[in-house]
Amino acid sequence: MNPSLEELQHLVDVAMQRRPGTVLFKNAKVINVFTLEAEATHVLLAGRWIAAVGTFLEQSTADLIIDLDGAYLAPGLIDAHLHIESSLVVPSEYARAVVPRGVTGIVADPHEVANVAGIPAIEWMLHASENLPLEVWFTVSSSVPSTDHETSGAKLDLKTIESLLQHPRIVGVAELMSVAGFLSGNPEELSKVCLAESASKLPDGHAPGVVHRELQAYLAAGVASDHESTTLAEGREKLASGCFLMIREGSATRNLEALISLVDARYGDRVGLVTDDRLPQDLISEGGVDFLVRKAISLGADPFYTIRAASYNNARYFRLNRRGAIAPGYQADLVILDDLPAFKARQVYQHGKCVAENGQLIAKIPHVEVSTSILGSTKLPKLTLDELRLTHSSTRVRVIQAIPNQILTKELIERPTVTNGQVTSDPSRDLLKLVCVERHGHHGQCGVGLVQGFGLQRGAIAGTIAHDHHNCMALGVSDADILLAIERVGQLGGGLVAVENQKIIAELALPLAGLLSDLPLEEICLAMDRLNVSVEGLGCRFPAPFMALSFLGLAVIPELRLTDRGLVDVLKNSLVPFAVV
Amino acid sequence: MNPSLEELQHLVDVAMQRRPGTVLFKNAKVINVFTLEAEATHVLLAGRWIAAVGTFLEQSTADLIIDLDGAYLAPGLIDAHLHIESSLVVPSEYARAVVPRGVTGIVADPHEVANVAGIPAIEWMLHASENLPLEVWFTVSSSVPSTDHETSGAKLDLKTIESLLQHPRIVGVAELMSVAGFLSGNPEELSKVCLAESASKLPDGHAPGVVHRELQAYLAAGVASDHESTTLAEGREKLASGCFLMIREGSATRNLEALISLVDARYGDRVGLVTDDRLPQDLISEGGVDFLVRKAISLGADPFYTIRAASYNNARYFRLNRRGAIAPGYQADLVILDDLPAFKARQVYQHGKCVAENGQLIAKIPHVEVSTSILGSTKLPKLTLDELRLTHSSTRVRVIQAIPNQILTKELIERPTVTNGQVTSDPSRDLLKLVCVERHGHHGQCGVGLVQGFGLQRGAIAGTIAHDHHNCMALGVSDADILLAIERVGQLGGGLVAVENQKIIAELALPLAGLLSDLPLEEICLAMDRLNVSVEGLGCRFPAPFMALSFLGLAVIPELRLTDRGLVDVLKNSLVPFAVV
């Protein structure tokens, strides 16, 4: 992470012009995040590091001299909060997607794989992100499992978090999402802050809508950042209370437009831009944190403040030494741009070497073996139709209402449709059977309920992405199709499947933890497109049905959810029966 | 340093208003360093920490409710660079001087005591600064000894620096002053940056006048800050190159007026205010870093930016967690002020308790035994007149020219005044004999030379403050008076002495390392006044003759100096003979 003594000697020798540099960028317009201006000057590299910036370098020698002829030279972007798993790819593939766009560093929370496979999964993510043309830091997932009402594949206790915080590439504790736990003074939650502070690392927050008294209490506990603000007032209040504000523009939730005016002279040194989660399709079409830079500038934000918020600010927040700026001693992670609003990288340098050109990665990506700890983690039981049954016992039952483009669900009380003493799906009323099967090899139990909103008229879908426990979720019109979809997911070793009339009509295998594919991003996108079109053909009204399915088990966001243990009333924080009595 | 789990629970309980707070400040105008505004609101404490800030606290309960009736509540000031030794006091006495003025934290470089007594002295400073109403952090002195041309009392090698950096209150490596060593790639110098970075601590700089190529090389090595800038252009160039700029207003060197315009919207988040060195008299009459706040505001600087530069910015630079702001979770180090320009503390709170009121410390200061390692460190040899002799061997000799109000000296070439084959002082030409006696018990050797500029007509002065080696320096008209002054210094166990006609006419004992008194600051000032008046009576033209004397041995600042080894030509970095041949 830090330069060695030999590197420092090299740096000084090059800066003093006693030795030629490795690369000299001449006639650059350097984006200086310290002056918030572009400076017409030259930049000289010594291997991995920037040796000097200045007009005095005019006649310097270097192994490679590149005349930029007035093109911009910007620091490589650093994304301060994201989940690689949201893009369904392995770290190297994430790098292939974003590095050519000018992203040279990310801070990732391996929350999803950690819920499935625990420490070995985090260790594999660390291993799989070594020696990439992208610098990957991690925060330790802080809430594994998220609740007591679900069976996750692993548990990260305080001892584990403490030990992971010793890793040099682990720079904090990830989004502390149990706001209720914090506000009640829960010692396990508060201890996570103590562990981060003891390790001189950052305790990241996650406090959607938390303001006033609750915000004061949450921040008093020591939480240092938040990326869940949705309104200007909320963002401003958090900044005024000392919080570092990560402005998030993900696929599921988009807050940039609401918050962009905070990237200003008053607050601009304590805001960062982050993606949080990007679906594979959005990652390809829009990009990573580079998308936020373009969008922010198009919304009228100052380009220099914007670039600083997506580079130096994030680095400074996480104490990433010598990262995020073009200045002597900083790591030579650089982007060459023809203009700022387009933020289209002509070339990207990482560690002083050209790693991407014209949108294509040219750096070699090391092959990483997939660990057995992360493969084979989908251990579905052999189910029969019996286990999907919902016996009729009441004329009023709880139904989860899914809402388009929202993670929130509502609880409906409905009269069930009954056939032969069994509650069944009823597509005419958009009531579909919903199943959550424990798939981590613990007990294979099934939660069964009903969901409204998807609109399927036939068939079924199933998948092993199900926040945060990532059991196998399925829904459909016919129990037999649900059963087949789950079976096929099992055969794939995890993945997403659509079934119609006892036939698999589309699928994507996700053999790594049941969450990630080892395919190229383009192929994943094609498979996702096929899945979405197929499910639309079944009558589904949701544009991203598998994402919608993945949130039906998320027992930390109101109101009603289904886990392998049954229905969870999130506001009551307890399991509730299907039948209302 | 960080709150315990129990403290966090207390904090959250109080913020959630489940328990009464310890102190509630009502109707405060809170200086918010995050919004750079004053906010009319309430602040609730939970013991040592701030639990909440907000108007919702109107009806909160607390053990103590203080209605501020619109007075300002500011964060306690934090000075990011100073030498306690400059004020001749022990840490507790420094605290007594500055805490009532609103200074609640300092980062001190124990450079002077380290040069005399090494690790035990640093350990004693750490010990003597525990449990004060002032939070004291240290940086490890990086250049002990400063050169090879002097005999210091101790040497801090890389292993020692590495081990001291593990101490939780040691937050960096102090002013890396060997710019030449850095620029030549000296491995010992560069290794000090590596050690700081490995420990995730800050490598502080010291680069007077260093700009352009040399600045790039110096910063490329990893130096993170500078406090030696004297011009706006120099300060701006350092900021633009990524350096954290400490704006210094000491007793010897005053740069605030030149640099104050950098405390602005562009650079204002990366500047800090520091005192570096304050003479006892200035500490009493002007204050510590609070003086810089007043002066900056009087020079037209924005009060909010100014206060941030003397609190949060310095804390953030040194990664002092939860320090330097009034916000939930921050340490309750607070100053109550009636108006901002005067910055006159009505009350000062530290760790949530009132420690000073109306300019007087009310907190108890723990008694600290003076360590034997730091006492008795003045080990002067028994000298005779023979050792002060300068045998006449050339008609041209080197003379140190001291310059009023400057640390720089000039080299003069003069024809010596000779009596009986010996070069002697000649007050008619303002040529005085200058002596530097090794006093750390190594060999007791004497360097002897001539100095011009002091103007003494009779008598002699001597003292054990002599940067950076702190041997015993003396100068005077008669060798016998010089000898007596040195003898008396030895009897005092270190100190400052003035002699006239074989009589001690004024003195101040500095028994701790020959640098510090254990007297109250007021008594030290009285003694200094008596010394200065006495030396003025001897004909001296310098307002602070002992400070001027203390710099005559400083072999890192041009041009000519005297150490125990003889005359040092600083630009040539070598010893030179008295006689020019």
Short mmCIF file of N, CA and C in Angstrom, two decimals, chain A residues 207-342:
data_model
loop_
_atom_site.label_atom_id
_atom_site.label_comp_id
_atom_site.label_asym_id
_atom_site.label_seq_id
_atom_site.Cartn_x
_atom_site.Cartn_y
_atom_site.Cartn_z
N ALA A 207 -28.34 4.79 7.48
CA ALA A 207 -29.40 5.33 8.32
C ALA A 207 -30.46 6.04 7.48
N PRO A 208 -31.22 5.25 6.70
CA PRO A 208 -32.22 5.89 5.83
C PRO A 208 -33.25 6.67 6.63
N GLY A 209 -33.41 7.93 6.31
CA GLY A 209 -34.45 8.74 6.93
C GLY A 209 -34.22 9.07 8.39
N VAL A 210 -33.07 8.71 8.92
CA VAL A 210 -32.82 8.96 10.35
C VAL A 210 -32.38 10.42 10.53
N VAL A 211 -33.14 11.16 11.32
CA VAL A 211 -32.84 12.58 11.54
C VAL A 211 -33.10 12.93 13.01
N HIS A 212 -32.88 14.19 13.34
CA HIS A 212 -33.17 14.73 14.67
C HIS A 212 -32.55 13.90 15.80
N ARG A 213 -33.35 13.60 16.81
CA ARG A 213 -32.83 12.92 17.99
C ARG A 213 -32.16 11.59 17.63
N GLU A 214 -32.82 10.83 16.78
CA GLU A 214 -32.30 9.52 16.42
C GLU A 214 -30.96 9.65 15.69
N LEU A 215 -30.85 10.65 14.84
CA LEU A 215 -29.59 10.86 14.14
C LEU A 215 -28.48 11.21 15.13
N GLN A 216 -28.79 12.08 16.09
CA GLN A 216 -27.79 12.47 17.08
C GLN A 216 -27.30 11.23 17.84
N ALA A 217 -28.25 10.38 18.23
CA ALA A 217 -27.87 9.19 19.00
C ALA A 217 -27.04 8.24 18.15
N TYR A 218 -27.45 8.08 16.91
CA TYR A 218 -26.75 7.15 16.00
C TYR A 218 -25.32 7.64 15.76
N LEU A 219 -25.17 8.94 15.52
CA LEU A 219 -23.83 9.48 15.28
C LEU A 219 -23.01 9.56 16.57
N ALA A 220 -23.69 9.82 17.68
CA ALA A 220 -22.97 9.86 18.96
C ALA A 220 -22.26 8.54 19.21
N ALA A 221 -22.88 7.47 18.73
CA ALA A 221 -22.26 6.15 18.90
C ALA A 221 -20.96 6.03 18.11
N GLY A 222 -20.74 6.94 17.18
CA GLY A 222 -19.45 6.96 16.49
C GLY A 222 -19.51 6.63 15.01
N VAL A 223 -20.71 6.42 14.50
CA VAL A 223 -20.83 6.12 13.07
C VAL A 223 -20.32 7.33 12.28
N ALA A 224 -19.51 7.07 11.26
CA ALA A 224 -18.77 8.15 10.61
C ALA A 224 -19.36 8.60 9.28
N SER A 225 -20.20 7.78 8.66
CA SER A 225 -20.69 8.12 7.33
C SER A 225 -22.12 7.62 7.14
N ASP A 226 -22.73 8.04 6.04
CA ASP A 226 -24.05 7.53 5.67
C ASP A 226 -24.17 7.60 4.17
N HIS A 227 -24.84 6.62 3.58
CA HIS A 227 -25.05 6.66 2.13
C HIS A 227 -26.52 6.44 1.79
N GLU A 228 -27.40 6.67 2.76
CA GLU A 228 -28.81 6.36 2.56
C GLU A 228 -29.69 7.60 2.54
N SER A 229 -29.09 8.78 2.49
CA SER A 229 -29.92 9.99 2.49
C SER A 229 -30.65 10.14 1.16
N THR A 230 -31.87 10.59 1.24
CA THR A 230 -32.66 10.74 0.01
C THR A 230 -33.11 12.17 -0.22
N THR A 231 -33.10 13.01 0.82
CA THR A 231 -33.53 14.39 0.62
C THR A 231 -32.41 15.35 1.00
N LEU A 232 -32.50 16.54 0.43
CA LEU A 232 -31.50 17.56 0.70
C LEU A 232 -31.43 17.89 2.19
N ALA A 233 -32.61 18.01 2.81
CA ALA A 233 -32.64 18.36 4.24
C ALA A 233 -31.95 17.28 5.06
N GLU A 234 -32.22 16.03 4.71
CA GLU A 234 -31.61 14.92 5.45
C GLU A 234 -30.09 14.92 5.25
N GLY A 235 -29.67 15.10 4.01
CA GLY A 235 -28.23 15.13 3.73
C GLY A 235 -27.54 16.26 4.45
N ARG A 236 -28.16 17.43 4.43
CA ARG A 236 -27.56 18.60 5.06
C ARG A 236 -27.49 18.40 6.57
N GLU A 237 -28.52 17.84 7.15
CA GLU A 237 -28.51 17.62 8.60
C GLU A 237 -27.40 16.65 8.99
N LYS A 238 -27.21 15.63 8.18
CA LYS A 238 -26.14 14.67 8.49
C LYS A 238 -24.77 15.33 8.39
N LEU A 239 -24.57 16.12 7.34
CA LEU A 239 -23.29 16.83 7.19
C LEU A 239 -23.06 17.79 8.34
N ALA A 240 -24.09 18.52 8.71
CA ALA A 240 -23.96 19.51 9.79
C ALA A 240 -23.69 18.83 11.13
N SER A 241 -24.04 17.55 11.23
CA SER A 241 -23.81 16.81 12.47
C SER A 241 -22.49 16.04 12.45
N GLY A 242 -21.67 16.30 11.44
CA GLY A 242 -20.32 15.73 11.43
C GLY A 242 -20.14 14.50 10.57
N CYS A 243 -21.23 14.03 9.99
CA CYS A 243 -21.21 12.80 9.19
C CYS A 243 -20.56 13.06 7.82
N PHE A 244 -19.77 12.11 7.34
CA PHE A 244 -19.30 12.15 5.95
C PHE A 244 -20.44 11.61 5.09
N LEU A 245 -20.85 12.39 4.09
CA LEU A 245 -22.04 12.01 3.33
C LEU A 245 -21.66 11.37 2.01
N MET A 246 -22.01 10.10 1.88
CA MET A 246 -21.83 9.42 0.60
C MET A 246 -23.12 9.57 -0.19
N ILE A 247 -23.02 10.23 -1.33
CA ILE A 247 -24.18 10.43 -2.19
C ILE A 247 -24.25 9.23 -3.13
N ARG A 248 -25.35 8.50 -3.07
CA ARG A 248 -25.45 7.21 -3.72
C ARG A 248 -26.35 7.28 -4.95
N GLU A 249 -25.89 6.71 -6.02
CA GLU A 249 -26.73 6.54 -7.21
C GLU A 249 -26.53 5.10 -7.65
N GLY A 250 -27.39 4.22 -7.16
CA GLY A 250 -27.29 2.81 -7.51
C GLY A 250 -28.24 2.47 -8.63
N SER A 251 -28.53 1.18 -8.75
CA SER A 251 -29.57 0.76 -9.70
C SER A 251 -30.92 0.80 -9.01
N ALA A 252 -30.96 0.32 -7.77
CA ALA A 252 -32.24 0.25 -7.06
C ALA A 252 -32.64 1.61 -6.52
N THR A 253 -31.69 2.38 -6.05
CA THR A 253 -32.00 3.64 -5.39
C THR A 253 -31.09 4.73 -5.94
N ARG A 254 -31.70 5.86 -6.30
CA ARG A 254 -30.95 6.91 -6.98
C ARG A 254 -31.17 8.24 -6.25
N ASN A 255 -30.12 8.76 -5.65
CA ASN A 255 -30.25 9.95 -4.81
C ASN A 255 -29.42 11.14 -5.31
N LEU A 256 -28.76 10.98 -6.43
CA LEU A 256 -27.82 12.02 -6.86
C LEU A 256 -28.50 13.34 -7.12
N GLU A 257 -29.62 13.29 -7.82
CA GLU A 257 -30.28 14.54 -8.19
C GLU A 257 -30.72 15.31 -6.93
N ALA A 258 -31.22 14.58 -5.95
CA ALA A 258 -31.71 15.23 -4.74
C ALA A 258 -30.59 15.88 -3.94
N LEU A 259 -29.39 15.30 -4.01
CA LEU A 259 -28.32 15.70 -3.08
C LEU A 259 -27.18 16.47 -3.74
N ILE A 260 -27.22 16.59 -5.06
CA ILE A 260 -26.04 17.09 -5.76
C ILE A 260 -25.65 18.50 -5.33
N SER A 261 -26.63 19.29 -4.88
CA SER A 261 -26.27 20.67 -4.52
C SER A 261 -25.39 20.72 -3.26
N LEU A 262 -25.22 19.60 -2.57
CA LEU A 262 -24.32 19.56 -1.41
C LEU A 262 -22.84 19.47 -1.82
N VAL A 263 -22.61 19.20 -3.09
CA VAL A 263 -21.21 19.15 -3.57
C VAL A 263 -20.81 20.61 -3.86
N ASP A 264 -20.63 21.37 -2.80
CA ASP A 264 -20.42 22.81 -2.93
C ASP A 264 -19.25 23.28 -2.06
N ALA A 265 -19.07 24.58 -2.00
CA ALA A 265 -17.92 25.12 -1.27
C ALA A 265 -18.02 24.85 0.23
N ARG A 266 -19.25 24.78 0.76
CA ARG A 266 -19.41 24.61 2.19
C ARG A 266 -19.19 23.16 2.62
N TYR A 267 -19.85 22.26 1.93
CA TYR A 267 -19.82 20.85 2.35
C TYR A 267 -18.92 19.99 1.48
N GLY A 268 -18.45 20.57 0.37
CA GLY A 268 -17.82 19.77 -0.68
C GLY A 268 -16.61 18.97 -0.28
N ASP A 269 -15.98 19.27 0.86
CA ASP A 269 -14.82 18.47 1.26
C ASP A 269 -15.21 17.25 2.08
N ARG A 270 -16.51 17.09 2.39
CA ARG A 270 -16.94 15.95 3.19
C ARG A 270 -18.08 15.17 2.54
N VAL A 271 -18.13 15.22 1.23
CA VAL A 271 -19.10 14.40 0.49
C VAL A 271 -18.34 13.47 -0.45
N GLY A 272 -18.89 12.29 -0.65
CA GLY A 272 -18.31 11.34 -1.60
C GLY A 272 -19.39 10.80 -2.51
N LEU A 273 -19.01 10.38 -3.69
CA LEU A 273 -19.97 9.76 -4.61
C LEU A 273 -19.76 8.25 -4.57
N VAL A 274 -20.86 7.51 -4.49
CA VAL A 274 -20.78 6.04 -4.41
C VAL A 274 -21.92 5.40 -5.21
N THR A 275 -21.69 4.16 -5.66
CA THR A 275 -22.73 3.48 -6.45
C THR A 275 -23.58 2.52 -5.62
N ASP A 276 -23.02 1.96 -4.56
CA ASP A 276 -23.74 1.02 -3.70
C ASP A 276 -24.05 -0.28 -4.46
N ASP A 277 -25.01 -0.23 -5.38
CA ASP A 277 -25.28 -1.44 -6.16
C ASP A 277 -25.59 -1.06 -7.60
N ARG A 278 -25.03 -1.82 -8.49
CA ARG A 278 -25.26 -1.61 -9.92
C ARG A 278 -25.60 -2.96 -10.54
N LEU A 279 -26.78 -3.03 -11.15
CA LEU A 279 -27.15 -4.24 -11.88
C LEU A 279 -26.19 -4.42 -13.06
N PRO A 280 -26.00 -5.65 -13.50
CA PRO A 280 -25.07 -5.89 -14.62
C PRO A 280 -25.40 -5.00 -15.83
N GLN A 281 -26.67 -4.89 -16.15
CA GLN A 281 -27.05 -4.09 -17.32
C GLN A 281 -26.68 -2.61 -17.13
N ASP A 282 -26.89 -2.08 -15.92
CA ASP A 282 -26.55 -0.68 -15.66
C ASP A 282 -25.04 -0.48 -15.66
N LEU A 283 -24.33 -1.48 -15.15
CA LEU A 283 -22.86 -1.37 -15.12
C LEU A 283 -22.33 -1.27 -16.55
N ILE A 284 -22.91 -2.04 -17.45
CA ILE A 284 -22.47 -1.98 -18.86
C ILE A 284 -22.93 -0.69 -19.53
N SER A 285 -24.18 -0.32 -19.31
CA SER A 285 -24.71 0.81 -20.09
C SER A 285 -24.36 2.16 -19.47
N GLU A 286 -24.36 2.24 -18.15
CA GLU A 286 -24.12 3.53 -17.51
C GLU A 286 -22.70 3.64 -16.93
N GLY A 287 -22.23 2.53 -16.35
CA GLY A 287 -20.90 2.53 -15.75
C GLY A 287 -20.95 2.45 -14.24
N GLY A 288 -19.79 2.68 -13.63
CA GLY A 288 -19.69 2.66 -12.16
C GLY A 288 -19.79 4.09 -11.65
N VAL A 289 -18.87 4.47 -10.78
CA VAL A 289 -18.95 5.80 -10.18
C VAL A 289 -18.67 6.89 -11.22
N ASP A 290 -18.09 6.51 -12.36
CA ASP A 290 -17.92 7.47 -13.46
C ASP A 290 -19.28 7.98 -13.95
N PHE A 291 -20.28 7.12 -13.87
CA PHE A 291 -21.64 7.55 -14.26
C PHE A 291 -22.11 8.70 -13.38
N LEU A 292 -21.78 8.63 -12.09
CA LEU A 292 -22.21 9.70 -11.17
C LEU A 292 -21.52 11.02 -11.51
N VAL A 293 -20.26 10.91 -11.92
CA VAL A 293 -19.53 12.14 -12.29
C VAL A 293 -20.22 12.79 -13.49
N ARG A 294 -20.50 12.01 -14.51
CA ARG A 294 -21.18 12.57 -15.69
C ARG A 294 -22.53 13.16 -15.31
N LYS A 295 -23.30 12.38 -14.56
CA LYS A 295 -24.64 12.84 -14.22
C LYS A 295 -24.59 14.10 -13.35
N ALA A 296 -23.68 14.13 -12.40
CA ALA A 296 -23.56 15.30 -11.53
C ALA A 296 -23.24 16.55 -12.35
N ILE A 297 -22.28 16.41 -13.27
CA ILE A 297 -21.92 17.58 -14.09
C ILE A 297 -23.10 17.99 -14.96
N SER A 298 -23.82 16.99 -15.49
CA SER A 298 -24.97 17.32 -16.34
C SER A 298 -26.08 17.99 -15.52
N LEU A 299 -26.08 17.71 -14.21
CA LEU A 299 -27.07 18.36 -13.33
C LEU A 299 -26.59 19.74 -12.88
N GLY A 300 -25.42 20.14 -13.34
CA GLY A 300 -24.96 21.50 -13.04
C GLY A 300 -23.89 21.59 -11.98
N ALA A 301 -23.44 20.45 -11.44
CA ALA A 301 -22.40 20.50 -10.40
C ALA A 301 -21.07 20.94 -11.00
N ASP A 302 -20.25 21.58 -10.19
CA ASP A 302 -18.92 21.99 -10.62
C ASP A 302 -18.08 20.74 -10.89
N PRO A 303 -17.47 20.64 -12.07
CA PRO A 303 -16.71 19.42 -12.41
C PRO A 303 -15.56 19.14 -11.45
N PHE A 304 -14.93 20.18 -10.92
CA PHE A 304 -13.77 19.94 -10.05
C PHE A 304 -14.22 19.44 -8.67
N TYR A 305 -15.25 20.06 -8.15
CA TYR A 305 -15.82 19.55 -6.89
C TYR A 305 -16.32 18.12 -7.09
N THR A 306 -16.94 17.86 -8.23
CA THR A 306 -17.50 16.54 -8.49
C THR A 306 -16.41 15.47 -8.55
N ILE A 307 -15.35 15.77 -9.29
CA ILE A 307 -14.26 14.79 -9.41
C ILE A 307 -13.60 14.58 -8.05
N ARG A 308 -13.43 15.67 -7.30
CA ARG A 308 -12.86 15.50 -5.95
C ARG A 308 -13.72 14.58 -5.10
N ALA A 309 -15.07 14.74 -5.23
CA ALA A 309 -15.98 13.92 -4.42
C ALA A 309 -15.93 12.45 -4.82
N ALA A 310 -15.44 12.17 -6.01
CA ALA A 310 -15.36 10.78 -6.47
C ALA A 310 -13.91 10.29 -6.48
N SER A 311 -13.04 11.01 -5.80
CA SER A 311 -11.64 10.56 -5.75
C SER A 311 -11.04 10.91 -4.38
N TYR A 312 -10.46 12.09 -4.27
CA TYR A 312 -9.73 12.45 -3.06
C TYR A 312 -10.59 12.38 -1.80
N ASN A 313 -11.82 12.89 -1.88
CA ASN A 313 -12.65 12.89 -0.67
C ASN A 313 -12.86 11.48 -0.13
N ASN A 314 -13.14 10.54 -1.04
CA ASN A 314 -13.36 9.16 -0.60
C ASN A 314 -12.08 8.56 -0.04
N ALA A 315 -10.97 8.89 -0.69
CA ALA A 315 -9.68 8.38 -0.20
C ALA A 315 -9.36 8.97 1.17
N ARG A 316 -9.59 10.26 1.33
CA ARG A 316 -9.28 10.89 2.61
C ARG A 316 -10.17 10.35 3.71
N TYR A 317 -11.45 10.15 3.39
CA TYR A 317 -12.36 9.60 4.40
C TYR A 317 -11.82 8.27 4.94
N PHE A 318 -11.43 7.39 4.02
CA PHE A 318 -10.96 6.06 4.44
C PHE A 318 -9.46 6.04 4.77
N ARG A 319 -8.82 7.23 4.79
CA ARG A 319 -7.40 7.31 5.12
C ARG A 319 -6.55 6.47 4.17
N LEU A 320 -6.93 6.48 2.89
CA LEU A 320 -6.17 5.75 1.89
C LEU A 320 -5.00 6.66 1.49
N ASN A 321 -3.87 6.34 2.06
CA ASN A 321 -2.70 7.19 1.93
C ASN A 321 -2.24 7.30 0.48
N ARG A 322 -1.89 8.52 0.04
CA ARG A 322 -1.33 8.75 -1.30
C ARG A 322 -2.28 8.34 -2.42
N ARG A 323 -3.59 8.44 -2.20
CA ARG A 323 -4.55 8.06 -3.24
C ARG A 323 -5.50 9.23 -3.52
N GLY A 324 -5.91 9.34 -4.77
CA GLY A 324 -7.02 10.23 -5.10
C GLY A 324 -6.64 11.62 -5.56
N ALA A 325 -5.39 11.86 -5.88
CA ALA A 325 -5.01 13.19 -6.33
C ALA A 325 -3.81 13.08 -7.27
N ILE A 326 -3.62 14.13 -8.04
CA ILE A 326 -2.43 14.21 -8.89
C ILE A 326 -1.48 15.19 -8.21
N ALA A 327 -0.54 14.65 -7.47
CA ALA A 327 0.38 15.47 -6.69
C ALA A 327 1.60 14.61 -6.39
N PRO A 328 2.72 15.24 -6.06
CA PRO A 328 3.93 14.45 -5.82
C PRO A 328 3.72 13.44 -4.70
N GLY A 329 4.16 12.20 -4.96
CA GLY A 329 4.06 11.14 -3.96
C GLY A 329 2.78 10.34 -4.04
N TYR A 330 1.81 10.82 -4.80
CA TYR A 330 0.55 10.09 -4.93
C TYR A 330 0.72 8.94 -5.92
N GLN A 331 -0.10 7.93 -5.75
CA GLN A 331 -0.07 6.80 -6.67
C GLN A 331 -0.52 7.28 -8.06
N ALA A 332 0.17 6.79 -9.07
CA ALA A 332 -0.11 7.25 -10.44
C ALA A 332 -1.29 6.47 -11.03
N ASP A 333 -2.46 6.73 -10.48
CA ASP A 333 -3.73 6.20 -10.99
C ASP A 333 -4.42 7.37 -11.68
N LEU A 334 -4.44 7.35 -12.99
CA LEU A 334 -4.74 8.55 -13.75
C LEU A 334 -5.69 8.24 -14.91
N VAL A 335 -6.45 9.25 -15.28
CA VAL A 335 -7.39 9.12 -16.40
C VAL A 335 -7.12 10.25 -17.38
N ILE A 336 -6.99 9.92 -18.64
CA ILE A 336 -6.85 10.94 -19.68
C ILE A 336 -8.22 11.15 -20.33
N LEU A 337 -8.64 12.40 -20.38
CA LEU A 337 -10.00 12.74 -20.83
C LEU A 337 -9.92 13.87 -21.86
N ASP A 338 -10.82 13.82 -22.83
CA ASP A 338 -10.85 14.92 -23.79
C ASP A 338 -11.69 16.09 -23.29
N ASP A 339 -12.76 15.76 -22.58
CA ASP A 339 -13.47 16.86 -21.92
C ASP A 339 -14.07 16.35 -20.63
N LEU A 340 -14.42 17.29 -19.75
CA LEU A 340 -14.87 16.89 -18.42
C LEU A 340 -16.32 16.41 -18.40
N PRO A 341 -17.28 17.12 -19.01
CA PRO A 341 -18.68 16.68 -18.88
C PRO A 341 -18.89 15.25 -19.39
N ALA A 342 -18.21 14.87 -20.47
CA ALA A 342 -18.39 13.52 -21.01
C ALA A 342 -17.71 12.48 -20.12
#
